[in-house]
Tab-separated table of C-alpha atoms in Angstrom:
chain	number	residue	atom	x	y	z
A	11	SER	CA	91.285	2.609	-143.093
A	12	VAL	CA	94.876	3.115	-143.891
A	13	PHE	CA	94.711	6.535	-142.381
A	14	GLN	CA	92.771	5.925	-139.313
A	15	ASP	CA	94.066	7.633	-136.103
A	16	ILE	CA	96.630	9.306	-138.279
A	17	ALA	CA	96.513	12.313	-135.915
A	18	THR	CA	98.646	10.187	-133.400
A	19	LYS	CA	101.372	9.370	-135.927
A	20	SER	CA	104.381	11.898	-136.484
A	21	PHE	CA	103.906	14.727	-138.973
A	22	LEU	CA	106.043	12.816	-141.545
A	23	HIS	CA	103.231	10.064	-141.504
A	24	GLN	CA	100.327	12.620	-141.359
A	25	VAL	CA	101.702	14.333	-145.087
A	26	PRO	CA	100.391	11.426	-147.104
A	27	PHE	CA	97.055	11.964	-145.546
A	28	PHE	CA	96.738	15.465	-146.474
A	29	PHE	CA	98.204	14.533	-150.111
A	30	ILE	CA	95.552	11.818	-150.564
A	31	LEU	CA	92.697	14.001	-149.598
A	32	VAL	CA	93.841	16.886	-151.781
A	33	THR	CA	94.342	14.359	-154.714
A	34	SER	CA	90.968	12.872	-154.067
A	35	CYS	CA	89.275	16.314	-154.334
A	36	CYS	CA	91.171	17.238	-157.526
A	37	PHE	CA	89.909	13.983	-159.237
A	38	GLN	CA	86.301	14.155	-158.009
A	39	SER	CA	85.194	16.046	-160.890
A	40	LEU	CA	87.371	14.642	-163.629
A	41	GLY	CA	84.881	11.763	-163.989
A	42	TYR	CA	82.076	14.194	-164.884
A	43	MET	CA	83.720	15.748	-167.794
A	44	ALA	CA	82.137	13.082	-170.378
A	45	GLN	CA	78.601	13.791	-168.838
A	46	LEU	CA	79.330	17.698	-169.309
A	47	VAL	CA	80.488	17.364	-172.670
A	48	ASP	CA	77.282	15.284	-173.654
A	49	GLU	CA	75.140	17.811	-171.925
A	50	ARG	CA	76.577	20.792	-173.649
A	51	LEU	CA	75.895	18.868	-177.138
A	52	TYR	CA	72.494	18.260	-176.351
A	53	MET	CA	72.066	21.874	-175.043
A	54	LYS	CA	73.397	23.108	-178.264
A	55	CYS	CA	70.891	20.966	-180.525
A	56	GLU	CA	67.744	21.910	-178.203
A	57	THR	CA	68.753	25.864	-178.021
A	58	SER	CA	69.263	25.745	-181.963
A	59	GLU	CA	65.484	24.669	-181.790
A	60	ALA	CA	64.730	27.702	-179.660
A	61	LEU	CA	63.548	25.219	-176.918
A	62	TYR	CA	65.098	27.218	-174.288
A	63	GLY	CA	67.746	29.589	-173.779
A	64	GLU	CA	71.622	28.635	-172.688
A	65	TRP	CA	70.885	30.562	-169.284
A	66	VAL	CA	68.221	27.733	-168.464
A	67	MET	CA	70.934	25.174	-168.552
A	68	ALA	CA	73.271	27.399	-166.517
A	69	LEU	CA	70.762	28.039	-164.026
A	70	ALA	CA	69.827	24.288	-163.682
A	71	ASN	CA	73.712	23.263	-163.272
A	72	PHE	CA	74.004	25.954	-160.639
A	73	CYS	CA	70.847	24.893	-158.643
A	74	ILE	CA	71.379	21.004	-159.183
A	75	ASP	CA	74.858	19.932	-159.955
A	76	VAL	CA	76.736	22.300	-158.086
A	77	PRO	CA	75.023	21.397	-154.806
A	78	LEU	CA	75.187	17.654	-155.443
A	79	ALA	CA	78.788	18.061	-156.196
A	80	LEU	CA	79.643	20.011	-153.214
A	81	LEU	CA	77.454	17.650	-150.999
A	82	GLY	CA	79.532	14.614	-152.442
A	83	ALA	CA	82.938	16.506	-151.860
A	84	SER	CA	81.750	17.622	-148.290
A	85	PHE	CA	80.754	13.807	-147.300
A	86	GLN	CA	84.194	12.811	-148.662
A	87	ILE	CA	86.241	15.300	-146.496
A	88	LEU	CA	83.985	14.558	-143.543
A	89	ILE	CA	84.483	10.893	-143.677
A	90	ALA	CA	88.211	11.313	-144.179
A	91	PHE	CA	88.460	13.792	-141.256
A	92	ALA	CA	86.392	11.314	-138.891
A	93	PHE	CA	88.686	8.543	-139.628
A	94	SER	CA	91.878	10.624	-139.123
A	95	GLY	CA	91.358	11.390	-135.503
A	96	PHE	CA	92.375	14.748	-135.808
A	97	PRO	CA	90.910	17.422	-133.326
A	98	GLU	CA	87.796	19.074	-134.034
A	99	GLU	CA	89.311	22.612	-134.112
A	100	LEU	CA	91.164	21.707	-137.203
A	101	PHE	CA	88.017	20.737	-139.194
A	102	PRO	CA	86.935	24.194	-140.321
A	103	THR	CA	90.471	24.798	-141.768
A	104	LEU	CA	91.006	21.245	-143.337
A	105	PHE	CA	87.395	21.557	-144.818
A	106	GLY	CA	87.825	25.046	-146.153
A	107	TRP	CA	91.117	24.088	-148.118
A	108	ALA	CA	89.775	20.834	-149.377
A	109	LEU	CA	86.503	22.258	-150.508
A	110	LEU	CA	88.364	25.288	-152.170
A	111	ILE	CA	90.655	22.874	-154.164
A	112	PHE	CA	87.635	20.648	-155.156
A	113	PHE	CA	85.969	24.119	-156.660
A	114	VAL	CA	89.153	25.127	-158.426
A	115	TYR	CA	89.345	21.739	-160.180
A	116	ASP	CA	85.530	21.591	-160.556
A	117	SER	CA	85.561	24.866	-162.282
A	118	LEU	CA	88.598	23.994	-164.290
A	119	PHE	CA	87.320	20.784	-165.792
A	120	ALA	CA	83.904	22.514	-166.485
A	121	CYS	CA	85.769	25.135	-168.417
A	122	VAL	CA	87.629	22.628	-170.438
A	123	ALA	CA	84.674	20.442	-171.052
A	124	ALA	CA	82.721	23.804	-172.314
A	125	TYR	CA	85.660	24.429	-174.687
A	126	ALA	CA	86.490	21.243	-175.946
A	127	PRO	CA	84.481	19.776	-178.893
A	128	ASP	CA	84.514	16.295	-177.686
A	129	MET	CA	85.313	14.144	-174.820
A	130	GLN	CA	88.787	12.942	-175.918
A	131	LEU	CA	90.072	16.435	-176.377
A	132	ALA	CA	88.738	17.434	-173.017
A	133	GLN	CA	90.680	14.692	-171.386
A	134	LEU	CA	93.687	15.560	-173.403
A	135	THR	CA	93.583	19.039	-172.386
A	136	ALA	CA	92.584	18.506	-168.651
A	137	THR	CA	95.070	15.759	-167.750
A	138	PRO	CA	98.285	17.671	-168.442
A	139	LEU	CA	97.025	20.590	-166.254
A	140	LEU	CA	96.041	18.310	-163.474
A	141	THR	CA	99.467	16.433	-163.714
A	142	VAL	CA	101.575	19.456	-163.670
A	143	PHE	CA	99.565	20.990	-160.703
A	144	MET	CA	99.848	17.813	-158.845
A	145	LEU	CA	103.438	17.621	-159.547
A	146	PHE	CA	104.297	21.204	-158.470
A	147	ASN	CA	102.512	20.914	-155.002
A	148	GLY	CA	105.606	21.232	-152.842
A	149	PHE	CA	105.290	17.803	-151.741
A	150	VAL	CA	106.220	15.750	-154.944
A	151	VAL	CA	108.542	18.373	-156.258
A	152	SER	CA	109.719	20.976	-153.559
A	153	LYS	CA	110.188	24.670	-154.564
A	154	VAL	CA	113.943	24.403	-153.741
A	155	GLY	CA	114.410	21.300	-155.715
A	156	ALA	CA	112.732	22.147	-158.838
A	157	PRO	CA	114.832	23.957	-161.651
A	158	TRP	CA	114.876	27.549	-161.361
A	159	TRP	CA	113.065	27.985	-164.743
A	160	LEU	CA	110.230	25.867	-163.452
A	161	ARG	CA	109.627	27.848	-160.144
A	162	TRP	CA	107.098	29.859	-161.528
A	163	ILE	CA	104.673	26.973	-161.800
A	164	PHE	CA	104.413	26.791	-157.915
A	165	GLU	CA	102.845	30.263	-158.117
A	166	ILE	CA	100.104	29.095	-160.231
A	167	SER	CA	99.683	25.743	-158.816
A	168	PRO	CA	96.459	25.362	-156.669
A	169	ASN	CA	97.825	22.259	-154.943
A	170	PHE	CA	100.790	24.072	-153.826
A	171	TYR	CA	98.817	26.557	-151.879
A	172	THR	CA	96.499	23.768	-150.622
A	173	MET	CA	99.427	21.514	-149.371
């Protein structure tokens, strides 16, 4: 692994590890947007025929999809932490922040997928949001280095708080 035993390196070498961990948590749900759009279209057809209500799909997503996504994100964070060599005392903090950023983007992409009429518009809507939030995370563009008229973006960027 590129970041194996990164805990023994200087802080400057550790920052990219956290950046990659946060970024991977951001991108994890982006790949499922096509499936969410397709499932929503099927649900619209099936509910129009009164096969079931919308709440059934919401309950199924909450009981099946959310725990599976949570499990996948948890394993990803756990594996990265195991390779890093950081002390175990840091795990709850790192796990909590990484999981929080995962839930933020998972919810954001689900919201975009629910709003967009098709996959192309969903991707076109989600990508600029993700790009702006990743750019204004305090690592790529610092708050001091940003023009004064763009500094408000740091306040709404979830990546800024996580980094």
